[in-house]
PDB file of C-alpha atoms in Angstrom:
ATOM      1  CA  MET A   1     -10.609   4.575  14.727  1.00 49.00           C
ATOM      2  CA  ASN A   2     -13.170   5.625  11.974  1.00 57.00           C
ATOM      3  CA  SER A   3     -11.240   7.217   9.755  1.00 78.00           C
ATOM      4  CA  LEU A   4      -7.658   7.906   8.899  1.00 78.00           C
ATOM      5  CA  GLU A   5      -6.924  11.460  10.285  1.00 82.00           C
ATOM      6  CA  GLU A   6      -8.506  10.274  13.665  1.00 84.00           C
ATOM      7  CA  ALA A   7      -6.182   6.956  13.318  1.00 81.00           C
ATOM      8  CA  ALA A   8      -2.916  10.614  12.273  1.00 84.00           C
ATOM      9  CA  ALA A   9      -3.923  12.041  15.575  1.00 85.00           C
ATOM     10  CA  ALA A  10      -3.918   9.190  17.251  1.00 83.00           C
ATOM     11  CA  ARG A  11      -0.550   8.194  15.866  1.00 84.00           C
ATOM     12  CA  GLY A  12       0.778  12.408  16.253  1.00 87.00           C
ATOM     13  CA  ILE A  13       1.245  12.432  12.548  1.00 89.00           C
ATOM     14  CA  GLU A  14       0.204  13.742   8.921  1.00 92.00           C
ATOM     15  CA  PRO A  15      -2.471  12.067   7.249  1.00 90.00           C
ATOM     16  CA  ALA A  16      -0.258  12.496   4.631  1.00 94.00           C
ATOM     17  CA  LYS A  17       2.724  10.686   6.195  1.00 95.00           C
ATOM     18  CA  LEU A  18       0.117   7.864   7.582  1.00 94.00           C
ATOM     19  CA  ILE A  19       1.071   5.257   5.243  1.00 96.00           C
ATOM     20  CA  LYS A  20      -2.064   2.908   3.350  1.00 95.00           C
ATOM     21  CA  THR A  21      -0.792  -0.472   2.326  1.00 96.00           C
ATOM     22  CA  ILE A  22      -3.858  -1.127  -1.607  1.00 96.00           C
ATOM     23  CA  VAL A  23      -2.764  -4.642  -2.526  1.00 97.00           C
ATOM     24  CA  VAL A  24      -3.907  -4.645  -6.034  1.00 98.00           C
ATOM     25  CA  ARG A  25      -4.656  -8.145  -8.819  1.00 97.00           C
ATOM     26  CA  LEU A  26      -2.539  -7.851 -12.050  1.00 97.00           C
ATOM     27  CA  SER A  27      -3.616 -11.354 -13.043  1.00 94.00           C
ATOM     28  CA  ASP A  28      -4.802 -14.575 -11.409  1.00 90.00           C
ATOM     29  CA  ASP A  29      -1.771 -15.795  -9.264  1.00 93.00           C
ATOM     30  CA  ASP A  30      -0.107 -11.251  -9.657  1.00 97.00           C
ATOM     31  CA  TYR A  31      -0.496  -9.203  -6.947  1.00 98.00           C
ATOM     32  CA  ARG A  32       0.989  -5.602  -6.028  1.00 98.00           C
ATOM     33  CA  PHE A  33       1.700  -3.624  -3.169  1.00 98.00           C
ATOM     34  CA  VAL A  34       1.355   0.182  -3.139  1.00 98.00           C
ATOM     35  CA  LEU A  35       1.735   1.833  -0.992  1.00 98.00           C
ATOM     36  CA  VAL A  36      -0.080   5.668  -0.166  1.00 98.00           C
ATOM     37  CA  PRO A  37      -0.047   8.456   1.880  1.00 97.00           C
ATOM     38  CA  GLY A  38      -2.748   8.533   3.828  1.00 93.00           C
ATOM     39  CA  ASP A  39      -4.044  12.368   1.980  1.00 94.00           C
ATOM     40  CA  ARG A  40      -3.927  10.487  -1.619  1.00 96.00           C
ATOM     41  CA  GLU A  41      -5.681   8.293  -3.850  1.00 96.00           C
ATOM     42  CA  ILE A  42      -4.250   5.578  -6.171  1.00 97.00           C
ATOM     43  CA  ALA A  43      -4.068   7.755  -9.743  1.00 98.00           C
ATOM     44  CA  TRP A  44      -5.362   3.748 -11.390  1.00 97.00           C
ATOM     45  CA  PRO A  45      -3.889   5.212 -15.168  1.00 98.00           C
ATOM     46  CA  LYS A  46      -0.105   6.672 -13.982  1.00 98.00           C
ATOM     47  CA  LEU A  47      -0.221   3.421 -11.925  1.00 98.00           C
ATOM     48  CA  ARG A  48      -1.418   0.973 -15.705  1.00 97.00           C
ATOM     49  CA  ALA A  49       1.293   2.824 -16.983  1.00 98.00           C
ATOM     50  CA  LEU A  50       3.752   2.300 -14.942  1.00 98.00           C
ATOM     51  CA  LEU A  51       2.754  -1.655 -15.153  1.00 97.00           C
ATOM     52  CA  GLY A  52       2.179  -1.205 -18.504  1.00 97.00           C
ATOM     53  CA  ILE A  53      -0.575  -3.304 -18.364  1.00 96.00           C
ATOM     54  CA  ASN A  54      -4.157  -2.258 -19.115  1.00 95.00           C
ATOM     55  CA  ARG A  55      -6.184  -3.841 -17.109  1.00 94.00           C
ATOM     56  CA  ILE A  56      -6.062  -4.397 -12.625  1.00 97.00           C
ATOM     57  CA  SER A  57      -8.771  -4.400 -10.404  1.00 96.00           C
ATOM     58  CA  MET A  58      -9.056  -4.466  -6.422  1.00 95.00           C
ATOM     59  CA  PRO A  59      -9.128  -8.505  -5.819  1.00 97.00           C
ATOM     60  CA  SER A  60     -12.888  -8.851  -2.941  1.00 96.00           C
ATOM     61  CA  ALA A  61     -11.518  -9.336   0.745  1.00 96.00           C
ATOM     62  CA  ASP A  62     -11.063 -12.742   0.580  1.00 97.00           C
ATOM     63  CA  THR A  63      -8.704 -12.556  -1.932  1.00 97.00           C
ATOM     64  CA  ALA A  64      -7.030 -10.101   0.377  1.00 96.00           C
ATOM     65  CA  LEU A  65      -7.270 -12.107   3.368  1.00 97.00           C
ATOM     66  CA  GLU A  66      -5.753 -15.416   0.825  1.00 97.00           C
ATOM     67  CA  VAL A  67      -2.280 -13.590  -0.523  1.00 97.00           C
ATOM     68  CA  THR A  68      -2.137 -11.804   1.989  1.00 97.00           C
ATOM     69  CA  GLY A  69      -2.391 -12.947   5.169  1.00 97.00           C
ATOM     70  CA  TYR A  70      -3.999  -9.718   6.369  1.00 97.00           C
ATOM     71  CA  VAL A  71      -7.435  -8.632   6.527  1.00 94.00           C
ATOM     72  CA  ARG A  72      -8.481  -5.671   4.519  1.00 91.00           C
ATOM     73  CA  GLY A  73      -8.010  -2.847   6.709  1.00 89.00           C
ATOM     74  CA  THR A  74      -4.597  -3.863   8.165  1.00 92.00           C
ATOM     75  CA  ILE A  75      -2.624  -4.825   4.689  1.00 95.00           C
ATOM     76  CA  THR A  76       1.547  -5.179   5.293  1.00 96.00           C
ATOM     77  CA  PRO A  77       4.027  -5.754   2.490  1.00 97.00           C
ATOM     78  CA  LEU A  78       6.109  -6.514   6.367  1.00 95.00           C
ATOM     79  CA  GLY A  79       5.476 -10.311   6.946  1.00 94.00           C
ATOM     80  CA  SER A  80       2.756 -10.739   3.959  1.00 96.00           C
ATOM     81  CA  THR A  81       2.419 -14.618   3.592  1.00 96.00           C
ATOM     82  CA  ASN A  82       3.858 -14.016  -0.671  1.00 95.00           C
ATOM     83  CA  ALA A  83       6.498 -10.961  -0.827  1.00 95.00           C
ATOM     84  CA  TRP A  84       4.476  -9.076  -3.076  1.00 97.00           C
ATOM     85  CA  PRO A  85       6.893  -6.818  -5.175  1.00 98.00           C
ATOM     86  CA  VAL A  86       5.938  -3.178  -3.798  1.00 98.00           C
ATOM     87  CA  ILE A  87       5.215   0.228  -5.395  1.00 98.00           C
ATOM     88  CA  ALA A  88       5.573   2.957  -3.507  1.00 98.00           C
ATOM     89  CA  ASP A  89       4.635   7.126  -3.950  1.00 98.00           C
ATOM     90  CA  ASP A  90       7.383   9.432  -4.148  1.00 98.00           C
ATOM     91  CA  ARG A  91       5.319  11.298  -1.885  1.00 98.00           C
ATOM     92  CA  ILE A  92       6.554   8.562   1.108  1.00 98.00           C
ATOM     93  CA  THR A  93      10.078  10.652   3.004  1.00 97.00           C
ATOM     94  CA  GLY A  94      11.000  10.802   5.866  1.00 96.00           C
ATOM     95  CA  THR A  95       9.666   9.577   9.481  1.00 95.00           C
ATOM     96  CA  ILE A  96       6.336   7.878   8.454  1.00 96.00           C
ATOM     97  CA  SER A  97       3.833   5.397  10.351  1.00 94.00           C
ATOM     98  CA  ILE A  98       2.500   2.400   8.612  1.00 95.00           C
ATOM     99  CA  GLY A  99       0.264  -0.192   9.020  1.00 90.00           C
ATOM    100  CA  GLY A 100       1.210  -3.336  11.699  1.00 91.00           C
ATOM    101  CA  GLY A 101      -0.885  -6.265  10.332  1.00 93.00           C
ATOM    102  CA  GLU A 102      -3.588  -5.668  12.956  1.00 92.00           C
ATOM    103  CA  HIS A 103      -6.196  -3.001  13.750  1.00 88.00           C
ATOM    104  CA  GLY A 104      -4.801  -0.046  15.744  1.00 83.00           C
ATOM    105  CA  VAL A 105      -1.334  -1.719  15.300  1.00 88.00           C
ATOM    106  CA  GLY A 106       1.583   0.518  13.196  1.00 88.00           C
ATOM    107  CA  MET A 107       4.487   1.464  12.999  1.00 92.00           C
ATOM    108  CA  THR A 108       7.114   4.468  13.004  1.00 93.00           C
ATOM    109  CA  VAL A 109       9.876   3.845  10.960  1.00 96.00           C
ATOM    110  CA  ASN A 110      12.220   5.457   8.262  1.00 97.00           C
ATOM    111  CA  ALA A 111       9.984   6.001   5.125  1.00 98.00           C
ATOM    112  CA  GLU A 112      14.032   5.633   3.068  1.00 98.00           C
ATOM    113  CA  ASP A 113      14.763   2.820   4.672  1.00 98.00           C
ATOM    114  CA  LEU A 114      11.976   1.456   4.819  1.00 98.00           C
ATOM    115  CA  LEU A 115      11.198   1.258   0.579  1.00 98.00           C
ATOM    116  CA  LYS A 116      15.370  -0.252   0.499  1.00 98.00           C
ATOM    117  CA  ALA A 117      14.675  -2.864   3.077  1.00 97.00           C
ATOM    118  CA  LEU A 118      11.108  -3.879   0.271  1.00 97.00           C
ATOM    119  CA  ASP A 119      13.279  -2.981  -2.657  1.00 98.00           C
ATOM    120  CA  ALA A 120      10.515  -1.002  -3.463  1.00 98.00           C
ATOM    121  CA  THR A 121       9.946   0.222  -7.490  1.00 98.00           C
ATOM    122  CA  VAL A 122      10.086   4.579  -6.375  1.00 98.00           C
ATOM    123  CA  ALA A 123       7.125   6.385  -8.453  1.00 98.00           C
ATOM    124  CA  ASP A 124       4.242   9.202  -8.882  1.00 98.00           C
ATOM    125  CA  VAL A 125       1.264   6.585  -8.368  1.00 98.00           C
ATOM    126  CA  THR A 126      -1.399   8.848  -6.854  1.00 98.00           C
ATOM    127  CA  ASP A 127      -3.573  12.147  -6.801  1.00 97.00           C
TER     128      ASP A 127
END
């Protein structure tokens, strides 16, 4: 798949229901999974305000692999080598598709059930 739109079409869903999992770095040994609707991006000021910190960065691909066990583009909070806290955008509702840890693998799940199982913090964190 070359684009989010193609991946969504292949799964028979709209891009907003294809959830991206982005790992962000708060400090050397502190990360978060951020779940973002496919048609949106992280709003860094909103995320920093939610977490009460001034600086958040994106780890390198190697670091992301090291702290999650997944290659960038396949990252999911499910089965990660570290159970980092999960932050989910409040627009993630209903039936969604989230990555399954391998390229081309996705799972269709109920958003509310997934977010409860992950004990996710749900907030407006995207633009």
